[in-house]
PDB file of C-alpha atoms in Angstrom:
ATOM      1  CA  MET A  19       8.484   3.514   4.034  1.00 44.00           C
ATOM      2  CA  ALA A  20       8.804   2.320   0.457  1.00 42.00           C
ATOM      3  CA  LEU A  21      12.509   1.559   0.419  1.00 41.00           C
ATOM      4  CA  PRO A  22      14.429  -0.859  -1.819  1.00 44.00           C
ATOM      5  CA  VAL A  23      14.129  -4.478  -0.746  1.00 49.00           C
ATOM      6  CA  LEU A  24      17.194  -5.857   1.002  1.00 49.00           C
ATOM      7  CA  LEU A  25      17.633  -9.094  -0.896  1.00 46.00           C
ATOM      8  CA  ALA A  26      18.556 -11.797   1.575  1.00 53.00           C
ATOM      9  CA  ALA A  27      18.977 -15.524   1.071  1.00 54.00           C
ATOM     10  CA  ALA A  28      15.197 -15.996   0.968  1.00 69.00           C
ATOM     11  CA  PRO A  29      13.952 -17.229  -2.426  1.00 79.00           C
ATOM     12  CA  SER A  30      11.623 -15.074  -4.507  1.00 85.00           C
ATOM     13  CA  TYR A  31       9.028 -16.424  -6.942  1.00 84.00           C
ATOM     14  CA  SER A  32       7.063 -13.271  -7.746  1.00 90.00           C
ATOM     15  CA  GLN A  33       7.128 -11.385 -11.032  1.00 89.00           C
ATOM     16  CA  GLY A  34       9.177  -8.739  -9.237  1.00 88.00           C
ATOM     17  CA  PHE A  35      10.054  -8.911  -5.556  1.00 90.00           C
ATOM     18  CA  GLN A  36       6.507  -8.738  -4.219  1.00 93.00           C
ATOM     19  CA  ASP A  37       6.875 -11.827  -2.030  1.00 94.00           C
ATOM     20  CA  LEU A  38       9.998 -10.444  -0.335  1.00 92.00           C
ATOM     21  CA  ARG A  39       8.305  -7.106   0.294  1.00 94.00           C
ATOM     22  CA  LEU A  40       5.265  -8.977   1.566  1.00 96.00           C
ATOM     23  CA  ARG A  41       7.312 -10.966   4.063  1.00 93.00           C
ATOM     24  CA  ARG A  42       8.892  -7.753   5.324  1.00 93.00           C
ATOM     25  CA  ILE A  43       5.430  -6.279   5.916  1.00 96.00           C
ATOM     26  CA  LEU A  44       4.205  -9.461   7.590  1.00 96.00           C
ATOM     27  CA  ARG A  45       7.267  -9.385   9.829  1.00 94.00           C
ATOM     28  CA  GLU A  46       6.526  -5.779  10.756  1.00 95.00           C
ATOM     29  CA  LEU A  47       2.986  -6.838  11.734  1.00 97.00           C
ATOM     30  CA  ASP A  48       4.267  -9.903  13.632  1.00 97.00           C
ATOM     31  CA  LEU A  49       2.448 -12.188  11.179  1.00 97.00           C
ATOM     32  CA  ASP A  50       5.471 -13.940   9.696  1.00 91.00           C
ATOM     33  CA  THR A  51       6.159 -16.389  12.522  1.00 90.00           C
ATOM     34  CA  ARG A  52       3.048 -18.558  12.094  1.00 92.00           C
ATOM     35  CA  PRO A  53       1.063 -19.843   9.111  1.00 96.00           C
ATOM     36  CA  GLY A  54      -1.672 -17.570   7.848  1.00 98.00           C
ATOM     37  CA  THR A  55      -4.242 -17.669   5.063  1.00 98.00           C
ATOM     38  CA  PHE A  56      -4.193 -16.308   1.528  1.00 98.00           C
ATOM     39  CA  VAL A  57      -6.117 -15.911  -1.717  1.00 98.00           C
ATOM     40  CA  GLU A  58      -4.442 -15.127  -5.024  1.00 97.00           C
ATOM     41  CA  PHE A  59      -6.251 -14.419  -8.263  1.00 92.00           C
ATOM     42  CA  GLY A  60      -4.416 -14.221 -11.513  1.00 84.00           C
ATOM     43  CA  TRP A  61      -2.228 -17.363 -11.399  1.00 77.00           C
ATOM     44  CA  ARG A  62       0.779 -17.674 -13.709  1.00 74.00           C
ATOM     45  CA  GLY A  63       2.299 -20.769 -12.124  1.00 76.00           C
ATOM     46  CA  LEU A  64       4.726 -21.089  -9.234  1.00 76.00           C
ATOM     47  CA  TYR A  65       7.175 -18.663 -10.829  1.00 80.00           C
ATOM     48  CA  GLY A  66       5.294 -15.404 -11.002  1.00 82.00           C
ATOM     49  CA  ALA A  67       3.107 -16.197  -7.987  1.00 91.00           C
ATOM     50  CA  ASN A  68       3.002 -13.927  -4.948  1.00 94.00           C
ATOM     51  CA  THR A  69       1.807 -16.726  -2.658  1.00 95.00           C
ATOM     52  CA  HIS A  70       4.145 -19.629  -3.382  1.00 93.00           C
ATOM     53  CA  VAL A  71       6.621 -18.405  -0.790  1.00 91.00           C
ATOM     54  CA  LEU A  72       3.736 -18.523   1.718  1.00 95.00           C
ATOM     55  CA  SER A  73       2.377 -21.965   0.836  1.00 94.00           C
ATOM     56  CA  SER A  74       5.913 -23.346   0.994  1.00 91.00           C
ATOM     57  CA  ARG A  75       6.036 -22.136   4.610  1.00 92.00           C
ATOM     58  CA  GLY A  76       2.816 -23.837   5.651  1.00 95.00           C
ATOM     59  CA  TRP A  77       0.232 -21.184   4.822  1.00 97.00           C
ATOM     60  CA  SER A  78      -3.149 -22.334   3.495  1.00 97.00           C
ATOM     61  CA  GLY A  79      -5.158 -20.732   0.753  1.00 97.00           C
ATOM     62  CA  VAL A  80      -6.869 -20.861  -2.605  1.00 96.00           C
ATOM     63  CA  ARG A  81      -5.928 -19.488  -6.002  1.00 96.00           C
ATOM     64  CA  PHE A  82      -8.229 -18.457  -8.842  1.00 94.00           C
ATOM     65  CA  ASP A  83      -7.501 -18.015 -12.518  1.00 89.00           C
ATOM     66  CA  GLY A  84      -9.760 -17.469 -15.509  1.00 84.00           C
ATOM     67  CA  ASP A  85      -7.849 -19.908 -17.722  1.00 82.00           C
ATOM     68  CA  ARG A  86      -6.122 -22.455 -15.487  1.00 83.00           C
ATOM     69  CA  ARG A  87      -7.076 -25.260 -13.128  1.00 89.00           C
ATOM     70  CA  ASP A  88      -4.400 -26.970 -11.028  1.00 87.00           C
ATOM     71  CA  ALA A  89      -5.486 -29.253  -8.188  1.00 88.00           C
ATOM     72  CA  LYS A  90      -1.910 -29.755  -6.986  1.00 87.00           C
ATOM     73  CA  HIS A  91      -1.558 -26.063  -6.196  1.00 87.00           C
ATOM     74  CA  ASN A  92      -5.231 -25.503  -5.285  1.00 89.00           C
ATOM     75  CA  VAL A  93      -5.972 -23.383  -8.351  1.00 91.00           C
ATOM     76  CA  THR A  94      -9.653 -23.125  -9.275  1.00 92.00           C
ATOM     77  CA  ARG A  95     -10.695 -21.966 -12.713  1.00 92.00           C
ATOM     78  CA  ALA A  96     -13.028 -19.022 -12.159  1.00 91.00           C
ATOM     79  CA  MET A  97     -13.550 -15.498 -13.444  1.00 88.00           C
ATOM     80  CA  VAL A  98     -13.125 -13.075 -10.542  1.00 92.00           C
ATOM     81  CA  THR A  99     -15.412 -10.077 -11.036  1.00 92.00           C
ATOM     82  CA  THR A 100     -17.190  -7.543  -8.870  1.00 94.00           C
ATOM     83  CA  HIS A 101     -20.238  -9.809  -8.885  1.00 93.00           C
ATOM     84  CA  SER A 102     -18.415 -13.070  -8.195  1.00 94.00           C
ATOM     85  CA  VAL A 103     -15.579 -12.248  -5.792  1.00 96.00           C
ATOM     86  CA  VAL A 104     -17.522 -12.430  -2.527  1.00 97.00           C
ATOM     87  CA  ARG A 105     -19.420 -15.563  -3.600  1.00 97.00           C
ATOM     88  CA  LEU A 106     -16.143 -17.246  -4.527  1.00 97.00           C
ATOM     89  CA  PHE A 107     -14.613 -16.413  -1.152  1.00 98.00           C
ATOM     90  CA  GLU A 108     -17.680 -17.736   0.653  1.00 98.00           C
ATOM     91  CA  ARG A 109     -17.908 -20.884  -1.466  1.00 97.00           C
ATOM     92  CA  HIS A 110     -14.289 -21.757  -0.767  1.00 97.00           C
ATOM     93  CA  GLY A 111     -14.476 -21.120   2.965  1.00 97.00           C
ATOM     94  CA  VAL A 112     -12.136 -18.134   3.018  1.00 98.00           C
ATOM     95  CA  PRO A 113     -11.947 -16.706   6.558  1.00 98.00           C
ATOM     96  CA  ARG A 114     -13.362 -13.222   7.010  1.00 98.00           C
ATOM     97  CA  ASP A 115     -10.095 -12.040   8.566  1.00 98.00           C
ATOM     98  CA  ILE A 116      -7.886 -13.564   5.866  1.00 98.00           C
ATOM     99  CA  THR A 117      -4.256 -12.543   6.198  1.00 98.00           C
ATOM    100  CA  TYR A 118      -3.340 -11.767   2.595  1.00 98.00           C
ATOM    101  CA  VAL A 119      -5.038 -11.288  -0.790  1.00 98.00           C
ATOM    102  CA  SER A 120      -3.236 -10.824  -4.114  1.00 98.00           C
ATOM    103  CA  VAL A 121      -5.274  -9.033  -6.808  1.00 97.00           C
ATOM    104  CA  ASP A 122      -3.944  -9.260 -10.362  1.00 93.00           C
ATOM    105  CA  ILE A 123      -6.489  -9.589 -13.172  1.00 90.00           C
ATOM    106  CA  ASP A 124      -5.173  -6.968 -15.636  1.00 87.00           C
ATOM    107  CA  SER A 125      -8.529  -5.212 -15.814  1.00 89.00           C
ATOM    108  CA  ALA A 126     -11.144  -4.319 -13.183  1.00 92.00           C
ATOM    109  CA  ASP A 127      -8.836  -4.878 -10.195  1.00 96.00           C
ATOM    110  CA  ILE A 128      -9.961  -1.663  -8.476  1.00 98.00           C
ATOM    111  CA  TRP A 129     -13.657  -2.561  -8.675  1.00 97.00           C
ATOM    112  CA  VAL A 130     -13.044  -6.115  -7.435  1.00 97.00           C
ATOM    113  CA  LEU A 131     -11.056  -4.590  -4.569  1.00 98.00           C
ATOM    114  CA  ARG A 132     -13.965  -2.298  -3.703  1.00 98.00           C
ATOM    115  CA  ALA A 133     -16.491  -5.134  -3.872  1.00 97.00           C
ATOM    116  CA  LEU A 134     -14.384  -7.307  -1.584  1.00 98.00           C
ATOM    117  CA  LEU A 135     -13.590  -4.647   1.007  1.00 98.00           C
ATOM    118  CA  ARG A 136     -17.178  -3.409   1.129  1.00 98.00           C
ATOM    119  CA  SER A 137     -18.241  -6.921   2.142  1.00 98.00           C
ATOM    120  CA  SER A 138     -17.609  -8.564   5.513  1.00 98.00           C
ATOM    121  CA  PHE A 139     -14.161  -9.747   4.405  1.00 98.00           C
ATOM    122  CA  ALA A 140     -11.315  -7.727   5.923  1.00 98.00           C
ATOM    123  CA  PRO A 141      -7.882  -8.848   4.697  1.00 98.00           C
ATOM    124  CA  THR A 142      -4.951  -7.591   6.718  1.00 98.00           C
ATOM    125  CA  VAL A 143      -2.653  -7.148   3.706  1.00 98.00           C
ATOM    126  CA  LEU A 144      -3.330  -6.937  -0.024  1.00 98.00           C
ATOM    127  CA  THR A 145      -1.293  -6.414  -3.135  1.00 98.00           C
ATOM    128  CA  VAL A 146      -3.082  -4.837  -6.088  1.00 98.00           C
ATOM    129  CA  GLU A 147      -1.602  -4.606  -9.549  1.00 96.00           C
ATOM    130  CA  TYR A 148      -1.638  -1.073 -10.931  1.00 97.00           C
ATOM    131  CA  ASN A 149      -1.198   0.375 -14.411  1.00 95.00           C
ATOM    132  CA  SER A 150       2.245   1.948 -14.332  1.00 95.00           C
ATOM    133  CA  ASN A 151       1.725   3.708 -17.670  1.00 92.00           C
ATOM    134  CA  TYR A 152      -0.122   6.488 -15.819  1.00 94.00           C
ATOM    135  CA  PRO A 153       2.008   9.016 -13.895  1.00 96.00           C
ATOM    136  CA  TRP A 154       1.268   9.663 -10.244  1.00 97.00           C
ATOM    137  CA  GLY A 155      -1.637  12.103  -9.936  1.00 97.00           C
ATOM    138  CA  VAL A 156      -3.602  10.649 -12.852  1.00 97.00           C
ATOM    139  CA  ALA A 157      -6.639   8.916 -11.360  1.00 98.00           C
ATOM    140  CA  LEU A 158      -7.776   6.879 -14.360  1.00 97.00           C
ATOM    141  CA  ALA A 159      -9.461   3.535 -13.744  1.00 97.00           C
ATOM    142  CA  PHE A 160     -10.339   0.605 -15.945  1.00 94.00           C
ATOM    143  CA  PRO A 161     -14.148   0.385 -16.323  1.00 93.00           C
ATOM    144  CA  ASP A 162     -16.192  -2.037 -14.250  1.00 91.00           C
ATOM    145  CA  LEU A 163     -17.714  -3.972 -17.124  1.00 81.00           C
ATOM    146  CA  ASP A 164     -19.905  -5.952 -14.692  1.00 83.00           C
ATOM    147  CA  ALA A 165     -21.682  -2.720 -13.770  1.00 81.00           C
ATOM    148  CA  GLU A 166     -22.227  -1.656 -17.391  1.00 75.00           C
ATOM    149  CA  PRO A 167     -23.869  -4.510 -19.322  1.00 70.00           C
ATOM    150  CA  ALA A 168     -24.085  -2.603 -22.600  1.00 71.00           C
ATOM    151  CA  LEU A 169     -20.414  -1.657 -22.485  1.00 69.00           C
ATOM    152  CA  SER A 170     -19.513  -5.173 -21.420  1.00 67.00           C
ATOM    153  CA  LYS A 171     -21.341  -6.706 -24.356  1.00 63.00           C
ATOM    154  CA  LYS A 172     -19.752  -4.269 -26.788  1.00 64.00           C
ATOM    155  CA  MET A 173     -16.231  -4.828 -25.506  1.00 61.00           C
ATOM    156  CA  TRP A 174     -16.213  -8.469 -24.420  1.00 54.00           C
ATOM    157  CA  ASP A 175     -18.409 -10.310 -26.906  1.00 50.00           C
ATOM    158  CA  LYS A 176     -15.739 -10.374 -29.586  1.00 49.00           C
ATOM    159  CA  PRO A 177     -13.837 -13.413 -30.799  1.00 41.00           C
ATOM    160  CA  CYS A 178     -10.400 -13.687 -29.212  1.00 40.00           C
ATOM    161  CA  THR A 179      -7.650 -14.695 -31.597  1.00 39.00           C
ATOM    162  CA  LYS A 180      -4.062 -13.912 -30.712  1.00 38.00           C
ATOM    163  CA  MET A 181      -3.080 -12.326 -27.425  1.00 35.00           C
ATOM    164  CA  TRP A 182      -1.498  -9.247 -28.969  1.00 33.00           C
ATOM    165  CA  ASP A 183      -3.838  -8.438 -31.832  1.00 38.00           C
ATOM    166  CA  GLY A 184      -6.216  -6.255 -29.828  1.00 39.00           C
ATOM    167  CA  SER A 185      -9.267  -8.189 -30.996  1.00 40.00           C
ATOM    168  CA  CYS A 186     -10.803  -8.516 -27.557  1.00 42.00           C
ATOM    169  CA  THR A 187     -10.541  -7.331 -23.966  1.00 42.00           C
ATOM    170  CA  LYS A 188     -11.034 -10.656 -22.198  1.00 50.00           C
ATOM    171  CA  ILE A 189      -7.281 -10.865 -22.094  1.00 53.00           C
ATOM    172  CA  TRP A 190      -4.700  -8.121 -22.061  1.00 61.00           C
ATOM    173  CA  ASP A 191      -3.979  -7.067 -25.641  1.00 64.00           C
ATOM    174  CA  GLY A 192      -0.552  -5.576 -24.930  1.00 70.00           C
ATOM    175  CA  SER A 193      -1.755  -1.965 -24.937  1.00 77.00           C
ATOM    176  CA  CYS A 194      -2.121   0.439 -22.008  1.00 84.00           C
ATOM    177  CA  PHE A 195      -5.741  -0.686 -21.558  1.00 86.00           C
ATOM    178  CA  MET A 196      -5.149  -2.696 -18.407  1.00 89.00           C
ATOM    179  CA  GLY A 197      -5.844  -2.093 -14.749  1.00 93.00           C
ATOM    180  CA  SER A 198      -6.096   1.244 -12.980  1.00 97.00           C
ATOM    181  CA  SER A 199      -3.612   3.914 -12.024  1.00 98.00           C
ATOM    182  CA  ALA A 200      -1.766   3.909  -8.709  1.00 98.00           C
ATOM    183  CA  THR A 201      -3.496   7.178  -7.799  1.00 98.00           C
ATOM    184  CA  ALA A 202      -6.961   5.688  -8.352  1.00 98.00           C
ATOM    185  CA  ILE A 203      -6.132   2.601  -6.282  1.00 98.00           C
ATOM    186  CA  ALA A 204      -4.628   4.722  -3.498  1.00 98.00           C
ATOM    187  CA  LEU A 205      -7.808   6.819  -3.384  1.00 98.00           C
ATOM    188  CA  ALA A 206      -9.951   3.690  -3.199  1.00 98.00           C
ATOM    189  CA  ALA A 207      -7.733   2.233  -0.483  1.00 98.00           C
ATOM    190  CA  ARG A 208      -8.098   5.339   1.661  1.00 98.00           C
ATOM    191  CA  GLU A 209     -11.880   5.304   1.234  1.00 98.00           C
ATOM    192  CA  LEU A 210     -11.962   1.673   2.353  1.00 98.00           C
ATOM    193  CA  GLY A 211      -9.765   2.086   5.443  1.00 98.00           C
ATOM    194  CA  TYR A 212      -6.411   0.931   4.072  1.00 98.00           C
ATOM    195  CA  HIS A 213      -2.954   2.498   3.778  1.00 98.00           C
ATOM    196  CA  VAL A 214      -0.591   2.077   0.837  1.00 98.00           C
ATOM    197  CA  VAL A 215       2.600   1.102   2.668  1.00 97.00           C
ATOM    198  CA  ASP A 216       4.910  -0.043  -0.119  1.00 96.00           C
ATOM    199  CA  VAL A 217       5.302  -0.326  -3.893  1.00 96.00           C
ATOM    200  CA  GLU A 218       6.840  -2.886  -6.215  1.00 95.00           C
ATOM    201  CA  PRO A 219       7.752  -0.442  -9.001  1.00 94.00           C
ATOM    202  CA  GLY A 220       5.763  -0.974 -12.171  1.00 93.00           C
ATOM    203  CA  LEU A 221       3.737  -3.817 -10.699  1.00 95.00           C
ATOM    204  CA  ASP A 222       1.885  -3.721  -7.359  1.00 97.00           C
ATOM    205  CA  LEU A 223       0.790  -1.505  -4.501  1.00 98.00           C
ATOM    206  CA  PHE A 224       0.829  -2.960  -0.983  1.00 98.00           C
ATOM    207  CA  LEU A 225      -2.217  -2.165   1.139  1.00 98.00           C
ATOM    208  CA  VAL A 226      -2.551  -2.778   4.877  1.00 98.00           C
ATOM    209  CA  ARG A 227      -5.735  -2.339   6.899  1.00 98.00           C
ATOM    210  CA  ALA A 228      -5.323   0.942   8.788  1.00 98.00           C
ATOM    211  CA  SER A 229      -6.371  -0.593  12.093  1.00 98.00           C
ATOM    212  CA  ALA A 230      -3.602  -3.195  11.743  1.00 98.00           C
ATOM    213  CA  TRP A 231      -0.937  -0.696  10.645  1.00 98.00           C
ATOM    214  CA  GLY A 232      -1.658   1.608  13.558  1.00 98.00           C
ATOM    215  CA  ALA A 233       0.586   4.632  14.050  1.00 97.00           C
ATOM    216  CA  ARG A 234       3.413   3.355  11.866  1.00 97.00           C
ATOM    217  CA  PRO A 235       4.543   5.832   9.180  1.00 96.00           C
ATOM    218  CA  VAL A 236       3.242   5.517   5.630  1.00 96.00           C
ATOM    219  CA  PRO A 237       5.118   6.675   2.529  1.00 95.00           C
ATOM    220  CA  ASP A 238       4.295   9.921   0.772  1.00 96.00           C
ATOM    221  CA  LEU A 239       3.550   8.461  -2.649  1.00 96.00           C
ATOM    222  CA  GLU A 240       4.005  11.784  -4.387  1.00 96.00           C
ATOM    223  CA  LYS A 241       7.654  11.747  -3.279  1.00 95.00           C
ATOM    224  CA  ILE A 242       8.231   8.371  -4.923  1.00 94.00           C
ATOM    225  CA  ALA A 243       6.334   9.201  -8.115  1.00 96.00           C
ATOM    226  CA  ASP A 244       9.350   8.156 -10.197  1.00 93.00           C
ATOM    227  CA  TRP A 245       9.127   4.678  -8.680  1.00 90.00           C
ATOM    228  CA  ILE A 246       5.465   4.418  -9.549  1.00 95.00           C
ATOM    229  CA  TYR A 247       5.563   5.656 -13.146  1.00 95.00           C
ATOM    230  CA  ARG A 248       6.988   2.940 -15.393  1.00 91.00           C
ATOM    231  CA  PRO A 249       5.520   3.268 -18.920  1.00 87.00           C
ATOM    232  CA  ILE A 250       6.511  -0.260 -19.882  1.00 75.00           C
ATOM    233  CA  ASN A 251       3.442  -1.129 -21.955  1.00 60.00           C
ATOM    234  CA  LEU A 252       4.063   1.694 -24.402  1.00 58.00           C
ATOM    235  CA  HIS A 253       6.647  -0.610 -25.969  1.00 56.00           C
ATOM    236  CA  TYR A 254       4.132  -3.397 -26.631  1.00 56.00           C
ATOM    237  CA  ASN A 255       1.519  -3.763 -29.352  1.00 56.00           C
ATOM    238  CA  ALA A 256       3.807  -2.186 -31.959  1.00 54.00           C
ATOM    239  CA  GLY A 257       3.682   1.131 -30.108  1.00 56.00           C
ATOM    240  CA  LYS A 258      -0.030   1.602 -30.859  1.00 61.00           C
ATOM    241  CA  SER A 259      -2.164   3.656 -28.528  1.00 71.00           C
ATOM    242  CA  MET A 260      -5.349   2.380 -26.964  1.00 79.00           C
ATOM    243  CA  ALA A 261      -8.358   1.918 -29.214  1.00 80.00           C
ATOM    244  CA  ALA A 262     -10.794   4.836 -29.208  1.00 83.00           C
ATOM    245  CA  GLU A 263     -13.498   2.747 -27.518  1.00 83.00           C
ATOM    246  CA  HIS A 264     -11.037   1.813 -24.765  1.00 85.00           C
ATOM    247  CA  ILE A 265     -10.057   5.433 -24.151  1.00 88.00           C
ATOM    248  CA  ALA A 266     -13.735   6.436 -23.991  1.00 88.00           C
ATOM    249  CA  ALA A 267     -14.419   3.689 -21.454  1.00 89.00           C
ATOM    250  CA  LEU A 268     -11.815   4.848 -18.905  1.00 94.00           C
ATOM    251  CA  VAL A 269     -13.151   6.240 -15.618  1.00 95.00           C
ATOM    252  CA  ASP A 270     -11.799   9.297 -13.801  1.00 97.00           C
ATOM    253  CA  TYR A 271     -11.904   7.893 -10.277  1.00 97.00           C
ATOM    254  CA  ARG A 272     -11.928  11.370  -8.704  1.00 95.00           C
ATOM    255  CA  GLU A 273     -15.217  12.029 -10.506  1.00 91.00           C
ATOM    256  CA  TYR A 274     -16.688   8.620  -9.765  1.00 81.00           C
TER     257      TYR A 274
END
């Protein structure tokens, strides 16, 4: 069940308490007593990382980021998209049964998730960032710009100036135009054979492969809707709403 984390003496490096929740899930699956494998994309540094607590305990893995390269922490500079994710995993020798994948790219996370899980890769556990500005029950998804070249050109081929000025969508502009709703991701997870087993409020959903989770109970997400809905981004970007072209680009995942 999605219950508050019991904060023990274990250190946490994540943006929230994702790494502590992750270790609890790994312990439940009897995967916390030996080193496993991980991939994390969207790397902010050691503080803010979901995988540092794993690498510090002997786990092996690779990290990807669109802006950073860091050999010391095995961070490769690469854009993770629906077209590139499987090739990147293959190129870097990621095992097909990788233990854990962290998905956090502030945009087409749901489509990258689908591309990965429709391939021969079958992670046991994933965390996927969701857009907490959408209440539970709203199945809106960020567009897959890789699948729509015309839309991609219109929305991405703009000069990027400052992070918050809304001049481009290559990086988050501080508005609500980021990622997909928890409902959309939960629907995709179910389609792909995964359960949502926990939530870091306002940040990530925790997915576990259904065959690995077995008959264990799963939370009723509708009953924890108040945990999921955290309209934090409404306070950014001077309170401005999304641009009209961004609103028009959103996908209703139930109709997809």
